[in-house]
Coordinates of N, CA, C and O in Angstrom, one line a residue:
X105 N 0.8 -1.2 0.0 CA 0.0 0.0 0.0 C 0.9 1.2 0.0 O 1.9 1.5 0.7
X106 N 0.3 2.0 -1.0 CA 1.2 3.6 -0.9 C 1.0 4.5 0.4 O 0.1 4.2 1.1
X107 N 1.7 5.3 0.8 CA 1.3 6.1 2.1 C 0.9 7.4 1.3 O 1.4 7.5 0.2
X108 N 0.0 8.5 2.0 CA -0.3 9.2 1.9 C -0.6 10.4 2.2 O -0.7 10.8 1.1
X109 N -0.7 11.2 2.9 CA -0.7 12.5 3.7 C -2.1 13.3 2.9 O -2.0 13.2 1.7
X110 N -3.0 13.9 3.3 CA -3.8 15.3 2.9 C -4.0 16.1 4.5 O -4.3 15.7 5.6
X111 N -3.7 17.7 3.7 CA -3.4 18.8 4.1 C -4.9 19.8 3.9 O -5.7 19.6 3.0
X112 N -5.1 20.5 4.8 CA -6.0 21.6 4.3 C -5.1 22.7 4.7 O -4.6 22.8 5.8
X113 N -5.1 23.7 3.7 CA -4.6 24.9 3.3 C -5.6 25.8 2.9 O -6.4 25.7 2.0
X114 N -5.4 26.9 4.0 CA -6.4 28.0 3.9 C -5.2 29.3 3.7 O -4.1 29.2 4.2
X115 N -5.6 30.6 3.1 CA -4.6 31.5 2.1 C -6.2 32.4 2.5 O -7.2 32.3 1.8
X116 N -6.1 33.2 3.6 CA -7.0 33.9 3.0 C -6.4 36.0 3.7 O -5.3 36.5 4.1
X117 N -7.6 36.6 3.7 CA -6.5 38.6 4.4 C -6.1 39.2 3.5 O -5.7 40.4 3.7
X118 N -6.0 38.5 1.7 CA -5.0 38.9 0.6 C -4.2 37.8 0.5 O -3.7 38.0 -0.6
X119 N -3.7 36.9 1.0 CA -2.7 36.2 0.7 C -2.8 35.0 -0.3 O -1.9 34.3 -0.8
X120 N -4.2 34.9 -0.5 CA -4.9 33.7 -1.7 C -4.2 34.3 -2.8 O -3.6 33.5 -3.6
X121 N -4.0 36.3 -3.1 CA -4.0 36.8 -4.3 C -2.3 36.2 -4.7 O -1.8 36.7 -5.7
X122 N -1.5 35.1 -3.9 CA -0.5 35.3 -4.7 C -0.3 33.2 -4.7 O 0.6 32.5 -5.2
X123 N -1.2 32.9 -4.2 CA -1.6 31.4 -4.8 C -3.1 31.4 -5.8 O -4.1 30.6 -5.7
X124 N -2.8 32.6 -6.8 CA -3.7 32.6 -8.2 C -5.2 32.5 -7.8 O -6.2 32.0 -8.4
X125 N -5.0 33.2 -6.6 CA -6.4 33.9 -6.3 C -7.6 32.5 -5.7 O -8.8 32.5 -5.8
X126 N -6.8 31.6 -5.2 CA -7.3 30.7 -4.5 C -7.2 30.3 -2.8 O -6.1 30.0 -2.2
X127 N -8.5 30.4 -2.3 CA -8.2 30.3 -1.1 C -8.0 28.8 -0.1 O -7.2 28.6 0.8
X128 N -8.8 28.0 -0.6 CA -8.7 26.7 0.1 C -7.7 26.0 -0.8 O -7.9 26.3 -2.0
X129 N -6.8 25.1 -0.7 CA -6.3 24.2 -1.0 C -6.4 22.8 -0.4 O -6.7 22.9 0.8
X130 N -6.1 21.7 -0.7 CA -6.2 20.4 -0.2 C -4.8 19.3 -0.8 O -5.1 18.2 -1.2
X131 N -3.9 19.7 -0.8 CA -3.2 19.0 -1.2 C -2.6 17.2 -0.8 O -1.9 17.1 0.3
X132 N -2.7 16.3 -1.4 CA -2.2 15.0 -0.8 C -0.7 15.1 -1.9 O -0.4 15.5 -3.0
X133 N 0.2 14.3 -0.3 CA 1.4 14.4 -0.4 C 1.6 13.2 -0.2 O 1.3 12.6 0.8
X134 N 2.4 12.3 -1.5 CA 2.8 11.2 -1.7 C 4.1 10.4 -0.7 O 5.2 11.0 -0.7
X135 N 4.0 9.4 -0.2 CA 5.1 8.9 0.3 C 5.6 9.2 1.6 O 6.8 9.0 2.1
X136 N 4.7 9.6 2.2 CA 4.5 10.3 3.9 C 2.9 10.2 5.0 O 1.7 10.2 4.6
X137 N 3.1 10.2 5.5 CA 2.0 10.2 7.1 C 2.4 11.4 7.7 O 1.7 11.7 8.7
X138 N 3.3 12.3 7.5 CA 3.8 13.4 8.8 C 5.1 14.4 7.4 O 5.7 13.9 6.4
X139 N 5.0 15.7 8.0 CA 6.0 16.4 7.2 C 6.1 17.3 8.3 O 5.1 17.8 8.9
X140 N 7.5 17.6 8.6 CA 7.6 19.1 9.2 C 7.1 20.2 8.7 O 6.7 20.4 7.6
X141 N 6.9 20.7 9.5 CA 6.3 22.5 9.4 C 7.2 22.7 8.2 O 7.0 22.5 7.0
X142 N 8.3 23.2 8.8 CA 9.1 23.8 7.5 C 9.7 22.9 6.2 O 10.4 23.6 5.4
X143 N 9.5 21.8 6.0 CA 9.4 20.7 4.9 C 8.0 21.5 4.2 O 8.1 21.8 3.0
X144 N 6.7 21.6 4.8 CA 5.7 21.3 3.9 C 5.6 23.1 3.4 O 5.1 23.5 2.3
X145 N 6.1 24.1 4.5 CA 6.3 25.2 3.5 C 7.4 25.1 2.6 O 7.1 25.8 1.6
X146 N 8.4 24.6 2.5 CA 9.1 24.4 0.8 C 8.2 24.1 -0.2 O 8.2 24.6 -1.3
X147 N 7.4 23.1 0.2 CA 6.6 22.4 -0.4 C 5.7 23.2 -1.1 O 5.4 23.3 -2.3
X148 N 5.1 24.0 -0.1 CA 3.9 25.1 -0.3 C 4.6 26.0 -1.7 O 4.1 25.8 -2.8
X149 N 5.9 26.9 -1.5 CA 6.7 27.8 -1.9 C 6.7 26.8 -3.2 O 6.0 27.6 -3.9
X150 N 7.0 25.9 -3.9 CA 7.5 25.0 -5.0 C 6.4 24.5 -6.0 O 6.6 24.1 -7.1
X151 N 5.0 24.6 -5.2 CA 3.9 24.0 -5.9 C 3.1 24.9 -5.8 O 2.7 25.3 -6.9
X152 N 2.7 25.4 -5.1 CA 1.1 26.3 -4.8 C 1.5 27.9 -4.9 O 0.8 28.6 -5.5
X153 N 2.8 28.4 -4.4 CA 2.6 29.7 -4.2 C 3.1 30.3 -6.5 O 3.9 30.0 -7.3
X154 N 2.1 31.0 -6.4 CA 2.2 31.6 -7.8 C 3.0 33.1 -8.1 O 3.3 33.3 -9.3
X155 N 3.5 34.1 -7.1 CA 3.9 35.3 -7.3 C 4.5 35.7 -6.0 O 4.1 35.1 -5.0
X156 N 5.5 36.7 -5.8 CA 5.9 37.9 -5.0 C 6.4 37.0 -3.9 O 6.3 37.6 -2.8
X157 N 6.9 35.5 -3.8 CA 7.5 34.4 -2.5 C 8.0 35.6 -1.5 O 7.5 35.4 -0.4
X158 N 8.6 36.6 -1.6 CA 8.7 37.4 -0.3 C 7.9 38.0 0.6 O 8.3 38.5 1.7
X159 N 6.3 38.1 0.0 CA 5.0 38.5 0.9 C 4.4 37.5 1.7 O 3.4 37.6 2.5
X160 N 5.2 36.2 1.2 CA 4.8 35.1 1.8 C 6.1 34.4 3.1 O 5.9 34.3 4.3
X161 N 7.1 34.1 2.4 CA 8.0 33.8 3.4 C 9.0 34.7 3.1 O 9.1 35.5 2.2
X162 N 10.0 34.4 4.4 CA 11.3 35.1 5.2 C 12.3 34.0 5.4 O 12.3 33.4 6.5
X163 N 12.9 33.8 4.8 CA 14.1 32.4 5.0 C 13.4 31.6 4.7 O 12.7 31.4 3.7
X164 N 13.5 30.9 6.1 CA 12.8 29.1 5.7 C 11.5 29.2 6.5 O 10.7 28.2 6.5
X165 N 11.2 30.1 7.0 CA 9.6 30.6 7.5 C 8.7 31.7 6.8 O 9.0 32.4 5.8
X166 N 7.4 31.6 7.5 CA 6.8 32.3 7.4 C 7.2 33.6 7.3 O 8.3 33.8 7.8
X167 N 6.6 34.8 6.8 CA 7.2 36.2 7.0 C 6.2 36.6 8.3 O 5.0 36.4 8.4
X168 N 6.9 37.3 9.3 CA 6.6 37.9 10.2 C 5.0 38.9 9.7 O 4.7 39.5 8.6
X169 N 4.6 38.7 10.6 CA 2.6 39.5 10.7 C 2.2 38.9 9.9 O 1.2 39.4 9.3
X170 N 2.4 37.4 9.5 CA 1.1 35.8 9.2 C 0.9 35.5 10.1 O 2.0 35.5 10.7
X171 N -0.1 35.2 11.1 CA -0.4 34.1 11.8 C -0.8 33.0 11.5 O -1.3 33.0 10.4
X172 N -0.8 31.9 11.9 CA -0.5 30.4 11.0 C -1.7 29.7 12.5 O -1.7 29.8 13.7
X173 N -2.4 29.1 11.7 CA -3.0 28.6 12.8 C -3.2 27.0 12.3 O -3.9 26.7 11.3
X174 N -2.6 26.1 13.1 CA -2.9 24.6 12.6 C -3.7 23.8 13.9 O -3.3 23.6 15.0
X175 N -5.1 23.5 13.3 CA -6.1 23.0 14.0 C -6.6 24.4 14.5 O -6.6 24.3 15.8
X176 N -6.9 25.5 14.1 CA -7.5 26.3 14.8 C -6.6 26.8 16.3 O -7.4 27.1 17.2
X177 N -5.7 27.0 16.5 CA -4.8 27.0 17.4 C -3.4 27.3 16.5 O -2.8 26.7 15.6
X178 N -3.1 29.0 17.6 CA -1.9 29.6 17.1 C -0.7 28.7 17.1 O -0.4 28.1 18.1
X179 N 0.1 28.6 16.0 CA 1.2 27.7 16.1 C 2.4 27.7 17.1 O 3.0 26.8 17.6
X180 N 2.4 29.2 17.3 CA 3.5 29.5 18.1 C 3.2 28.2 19.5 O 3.9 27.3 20.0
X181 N 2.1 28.4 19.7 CA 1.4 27.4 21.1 C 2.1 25.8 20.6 O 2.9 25.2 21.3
X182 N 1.5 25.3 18.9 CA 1.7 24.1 18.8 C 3.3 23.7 18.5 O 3.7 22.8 17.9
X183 N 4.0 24.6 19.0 CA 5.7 24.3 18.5 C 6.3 25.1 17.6 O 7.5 25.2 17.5
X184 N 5.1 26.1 16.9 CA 6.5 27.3 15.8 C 6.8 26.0 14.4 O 6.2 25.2 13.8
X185 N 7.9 26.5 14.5 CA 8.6 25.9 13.2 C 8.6 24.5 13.4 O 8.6 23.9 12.3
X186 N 8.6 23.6 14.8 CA 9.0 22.7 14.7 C 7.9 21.4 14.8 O 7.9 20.2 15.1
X187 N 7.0 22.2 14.4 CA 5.4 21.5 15.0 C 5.7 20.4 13.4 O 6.0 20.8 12.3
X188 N 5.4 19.0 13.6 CA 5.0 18.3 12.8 C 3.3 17.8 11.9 O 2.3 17.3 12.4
X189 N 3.6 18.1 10.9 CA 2.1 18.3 10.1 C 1.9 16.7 9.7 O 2.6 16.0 9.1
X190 N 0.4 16.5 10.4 CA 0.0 15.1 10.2 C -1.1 15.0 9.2 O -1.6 16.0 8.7
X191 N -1.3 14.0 8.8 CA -2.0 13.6 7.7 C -4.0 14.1 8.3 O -4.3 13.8 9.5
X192 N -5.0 14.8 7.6 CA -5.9 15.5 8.0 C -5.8 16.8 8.8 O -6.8 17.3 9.4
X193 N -4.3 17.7 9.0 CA -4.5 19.2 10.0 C -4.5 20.2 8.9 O -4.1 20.4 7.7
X194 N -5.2 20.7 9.8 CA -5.7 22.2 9.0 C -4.8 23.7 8.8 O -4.9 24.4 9.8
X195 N -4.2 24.1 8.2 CA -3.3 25.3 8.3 C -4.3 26.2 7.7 O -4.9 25.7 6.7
X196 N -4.4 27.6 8.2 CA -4.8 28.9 7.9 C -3.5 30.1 8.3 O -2.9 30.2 9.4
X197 N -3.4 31.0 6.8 CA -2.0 31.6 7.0 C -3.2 33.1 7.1 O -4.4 33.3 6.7
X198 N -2.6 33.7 7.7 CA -3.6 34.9 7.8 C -2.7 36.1 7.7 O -1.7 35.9 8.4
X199 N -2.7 37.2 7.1 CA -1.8 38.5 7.1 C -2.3 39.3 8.0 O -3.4 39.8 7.8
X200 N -1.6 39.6 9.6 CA -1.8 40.9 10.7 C -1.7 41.9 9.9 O -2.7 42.6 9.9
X201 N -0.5 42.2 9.1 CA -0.2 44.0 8.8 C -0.8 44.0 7.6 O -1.0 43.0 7.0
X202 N -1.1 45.3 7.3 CA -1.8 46.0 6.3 C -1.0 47.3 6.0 O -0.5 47.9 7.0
X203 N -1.0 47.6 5.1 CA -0.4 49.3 4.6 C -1.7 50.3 4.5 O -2.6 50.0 3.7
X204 N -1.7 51.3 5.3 CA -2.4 52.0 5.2 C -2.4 53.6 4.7 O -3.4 54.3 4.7

């Protein structure tokens, strides 16, 4: 039997506008049960994200003023960077700052 992983991916604040104006994603990830936080944003960055990668991430993270919430709960709580993503969790990237 193959292994499998699915993800729910939510992009929404403006930030859908640079994964081609889509907000939910669902992606299954072949050959895994579990991916690091920062494994599955490479991931994110290489497949889904479409324009401007610096409105989105900062190194090998998120860019500072996203809040990232996996399972409805701030990540910083579930571990930050080092929280491991299981097969059915939910991530929502949300943008705090705004230009006014």
């Amino acid at each position: 039997t193959s292994t499998f992983m699915r993800v729910r991916l939510e992009f929404s604040g403006g930030l859908e506008l640079l994964f081609n104006k889509v907000k939910h994603h669902e992606p299954v990830l072949e050959g895994r049960d579990s991916i690091p936080f920062g494994e599955l944003l490479v991931w994110i960055q290489k497949n889904l994200l479409q324009e401007r990668p610096e409105l989105f991430m900062s190194g090998d993270s998120v860019r500072p003023g996203i809040l990232v919430l996996i399972n409805e709960t701030d990540w910083e709580i579930m571990g930050g960077h080092k929280y491991v993503v299981q097969d059915g969790d939910s991530l929502v990237f949300i943008p705090t700052l705004h230009g006014g």
